[in-house]
Amino acid sequence: MKRMLMVALVGVFSIGMLGGCNTVAGAGKDMQKAGEKVEDKAQDCKDGRC
């Protein structure tokens, strides 16, 4: 019984971790795109004309 409970807990934990990885990866891509936009704007304003 204990063994079955432990296997179930490990399974639930693993599924949660895999779902979290996808979420963090997606957030990282969003942050990267936002950073690129800021970088582009900084390049446009480099000469003092924004």
CSV table of N, CA, C and O in Angstrom, one decimal:
chain,number,residue,atom,x,y,z
A,1,MET,N,0.8,-1.2,0.0
A,1,MET,CA,0.0,0.0,0.0
A,1,MET,C,0.9,1.3,0.0
A,1,MET,O,0.6,2.2,-0.8
A,2,LYS,N,1.9,1.3,0.9
A,2,LYS,CA,2.8,2.4,0.9
A,2,LYS,C,3.5,2.6,-0.4
A,2,LYS,O,3.7,3.8,-0.9
A,3,ARG,N,3.9,1.5,-1.0
A,3,ARG,CA,4.6,1.6,-2.3
A,3,ARG,C,3.7,2.2,-3.4
A,3,ARG,O,4.2,3.0,-4.1
A,4,MET,N,2.5,1.8,-3.4
A,4,MET,CA,1.6,2.3,-4.4
A,4,MET,C,1.3,3.8,-4.2
A,4,MET,O,1.3,4.5,-5.2
A,5,LEU,N,1.2,4.2,-3.0
A,5,LEU,CA,1.0,5.6,-2.7
A,5,LEU,C,2.2,6.4,-3.1
A,5,LEU,O,2.1,7.5,-3.7
A,6,MET,N,3.4,5.9,-2.8
A,6,MET,CA,4.6,6.6,-3.2
A,6,MET,C,4.7,6.7,-4.7
A,6,MET,O,5.1,7.8,-5.2
A,7,VAL,N,4.4,5.7,-5.4
A,7,VAL,CA,4.5,5.7,-6.9
A,7,VAL,C,3.5,6.8,-7.4
A,7,VAL,O,3.8,7.5,-8.3
A,8,ALA,N,2.3,6.8,-6.8
A,8,ALA,CA,1.3,7.8,-7.3
A,8,ALA,C,1.7,9.2,-7.0
A,8,ALA,O,1.6,10.1,-7.8
A,9,LEU,N,2.3,9.5,-5.8
A,9,LEU,CA,2.8,10.8,-5.5
A,9,LEU,C,4.0,11.2,-6.5
A,9,LEU,O,4.0,12.4,-6.9
A,10,VAL,N,4.9,10.3,-6.7
A,10,VAL,CA,6.0,10.6,-7.7
A,10,VAL,C,5.4,10.9,-9.1
A,10,VAL,O,5.9,11.8,-9.7
A,11,GLY,N,4.4,10.2,-9.5
A,11,GLY,CA,3.8,10.4,-10.8
A,11,GLY,C,3.1,11.8,-10.9
A,11,GLY,O,3.3,12.5,-11.8
A,12,VAL,N,2.4,12.2,-9.8
A,12,VAL,CA,1.7,13.5,-9.8
A,12,VAL,C,2.8,14.6,-9.8
A,12,VAL,O,2.7,15.6,-10.5
A,13,PHE,N,3.8,14.4,-9.0
A,13,PHE,CA,4.9,15.4,-8.9
A,13,PHE,C,5.6,15.5,-10.3
A,13,PHE,O,5.9,16.7,-10.7
A,14,SER,N,5.8,14.4,-10.9
A,14,SER,CA,6.5,14.5,-12.3
A,14,SER,C,5.7,15.2,-13.3
A,14,SER,O,6.2,16.0,-14.1
A,15,ILE,N,4.4,14.9,-13.3
A,15,ILE,CA,3.5,15.6,-14.2
A,15,ILE,C,3.5,17.1,-14.0
A,15,ILE,O,3.5,17.9,-14.9
A,16,GLY,N,3.4,17.5,-12.7
A,16,GLY,CA,3.5,18.9,-12.3
A,16,GLY,C,4.8,19.6,-12.8
A,16,GLY,O,4.7,20.7,-13.3
A,17,MET,N,5.9,18.9,-12.6
A,17,MET,CA,7.2,19.5,-13.0
A,17,MET,C,7.2,19.6,-14.6
A,17,MET,O,7.7,20.6,-15.1
A,18,LEU,N,6.7,18.7,-15.3
A,18,LEU,CA,6.8,18.8,-16.8
A,18,LEU,C,5.9,19.9,-17.3
A,18,LEU,O,6.2,20.6,-18.2
A,19,GLY,N,4.7,20.1,-16.6
A,19,GLY,CA,3.9,21.2,-17.0
A,19,GLY,C,4.5,22.5,-16.7
A,19,GLY,O,4.4,23.5,-17.4
A,20,GLY,N,5.2,22.6,-15.6
A,20,GLY,CA,5.9,23.8,-15.2
A,20,GLY,C,7.0,24.2,-16.1
A,20,GLY,O,7.2,25.3,-16.4
A,21,CYS,N,7.7,23.2,-16.7
A,21,CYS,CA,8.8,23.4,-17.6
A,21,CYS,C,8.2,24.1,-18.9
A,21,CYS,O,8.8,25.0,-19.4
A,22,ASN,N,7.1,23.6,-19.4
A,22,ASN,CA,6.5,24.2,-20.5
A,22,ASN,C,6.1,25.7,-20.3
A,22,ASN,O,6.2,26.6,-21.1
A,23,THR,N,5.5,25.9,-19.1
A,23,THR,CA,5.1,27.3,-18.7
A,23,THR,C,6.3,28.2,-18.7
A,23,THR,O,6.2,29.3,-19.2
A,24,VAL,N,7.4,27.8,-18.0
A,24,VAL,CA,8.5,28.6,-17.9
A,24,VAL,C,9.2,28.9,-19.2
A,24,VAL,O,9.6,30.0,-19.5
A,25,ALA,N,9.2,27.8,-20.1
A,25,ALA,CA,9.8,28.0,-21.4
A,25,ALA,C,9.0,29.0,-22.2
A,25,ALA,O,9.6,29.9,-22.9
A,26,GLY,N,7.7,29.0,-22.1
A,26,GLY,CA,6.8,30.0,-22.8
A,26,GLY,C,7.0,31.4,-22.3
A,26,GLY,O,7.1,32.3,-23.1
A,27,ALA,N,7.1,31.5,-21.0
A,27,ALA,CA,7.4,32.8,-20.4
A,27,ALA,C,8.7,33.3,-20.8
A,27,ALA,O,8.9,34.5,-21.1
A,28,GLY,N,9.7,32.5,-20.9
A,28,GLY,CA,11.0,32.9,-21.4
A,28,GLY,C,11.0,33.4,-22.8
A,28,GLY,O,11.7,34.4,-23.1
A,29,LYS,N,10.3,32.8,-23.6
A,29,LYS,CA,10.1,33.2,-25.0
A,29,LYS,C,9.4,34.6,-25.1
A,29,LYS,O,9.8,35.5,-25.9
A,30,ASP,N,8.4,34.8,-24.3
A,30,ASP,CA,7.7,36.1,-24.2
A,30,ASP,C,8.7,37.2,-23.8
A,30,ASP,O,8.7,38.3,-24.3
A,31,MET,N,9.4,36.9,-22.7
A,31,MET,CA,10.4,37.9,-22.2
A,31,MET,C,11.5,38.2,-23.3
A,31,MET,O,11.9,39.3,-23.4
A,32,GLN,N,11.9,37.2,-24.0
A,32,GLN,CA,12.9,37.4,-25.1
A,32,GLN,C,12.3,38.3,-26.1
A,32,GLN,O,13.0,39.3,-26.6
A,33,LYS,N,11.1,38.1,-26.5
A,33,LYS,CA,10.5,39.0,-27.6
A,33,LYS,C,10.3,40.4,-27.0
A,33,LYS,O,10.6,41.4,-27.8
A,34,ALA,N,9.9,40.6,-25.8
A,34,ALA,CA,9.8,41.9,-25.2
A,34,ALA,C,11.2,42.6,-25.2
A,34,ALA,O,11.3,43.8,-25.5
A,35,GLY,N,12.2,41.8,-24.8
A,35,GLY,CA,13.6,42.4,-24.8
A,35,GLY,C,14.0,42.8,-26.2
A,35,GLY,O,14.7,43.9,-26.3
A,36,GLU,N,13.6,42.1,-27.2
A,36,GLU,CA,14.0,42.5,-28.6
A,36,GLU,C,13.3,43.8,-29.0
A,36,GLU,O,13.9,44.6,-29.6
A,37,LYS,N,12.1,43.9,-28.5
A,37,LYS,CA,11.3,45.2,-28.9
A,37,LYS,C,12.0,46.4,-28.2
A,37,LYS,O,12.2,47.4,-28.8
A,38,VAL,N,12.4,46.2,-26.9
A,38,VAL,CA,13.1,47.3,-26.2
A,38,VAL,C,14.4,47.6,-26.9
A,38,VAL,O,14.8,48.8,-27.0
A,39,GLU,N,15.1,46.6,-27.3
A,39,GLU,CA,16.4,46.8,-27.9
A,39,GLU,C,16.2,47.5,-29.3
A,39,GLU,O,17.0,48.4,-29.6
A,40,ASP,N,15.2,47.1,-30.0
A,40,ASP,CA,15.0,47.8,-31.3
A,40,ASP,C,14.6,49.3,-31.0
A,40,ASP,O,15.1,50.2,-31.8
A,41,LYS,N,13.8,49.6,-30.0
A,41,LYS,CA,13.5,51.0,-29.7
A,41,LYS,C,14.7,51.8,-29.3
A,41,LYS,O,14.9,52.9,-29.6
A,42,ALA,N,15.6,51.1,-28.5
A,42,ALA,CA,16.8,51.8,-28.1
A,42,ALA,C,17.7,52.1,-29.3
A,42,ALA,O,18.3,53.2,-29.3
A,43,GLN,N,17.7,51.2,-30.2
A,43,GLN,CA,18.5,51.5,-31.4
A,43,GLN,C,17.9,52.7,-32.2
A,43,GLN,O,18.6,53.5,-32.8
A,44,ASP,N,16.6,52.8,-32.3
A,44,ASP,CA,15.9,53.9,-32.9
A,44,ASP,C,16.2,55.2,-32.2
A,44,ASP,O,16.3,56.2,-32.9
A,45,CYS,N,16.3,55.2,-30.9
A,45,CYS,CA,16.5,56.4,-30.1
A,45,CYS,C,18.0,56.7,-29.9
A,45,CYS,O,18.3,57.6,-29.2
A,46,LYS,N,18.8,55.9,-30.5
A,46,LYS,CA,20.3,56.1,-30.3
A,46,LYS,C,20.8,57.5,-30.6
A,46,LYS,O,21.6,58.0,-29.9
A,47,ASP,N,20.3,58.0,-31.7
A,47,ASP,CA,20.7,59.4,-32.1
A,47,ASP,C,20.0,60.5,-31.4
A,47,ASP,O,20.2,61.7,-31.7
A,48,GLY,N,19.1,60.2,-30.4
A,48,GLY,CA,18.5,61.2,-29.6
A,48,GLY,C,17.1,61.6,-30.2
A,48,GLY,O,16.4,62.5,-29.6
A,49,ARG,N,16.7,61.0,-31.3
A,49,ARG,CA,15.3,61.3,-31.8
A,49,ARG,C,14.5,60.1,-31.7
A,49,ARG,O,14.6,59.1,-32.3
A,50,CYS,N,13.5,60.2,-30.8
A,50,CYS,CA,12.6,59.0,-30.5
A,50,CYS,C,11.3,59.3,-31.1
A,50,CYS,O,10.7,60.2,-31.1
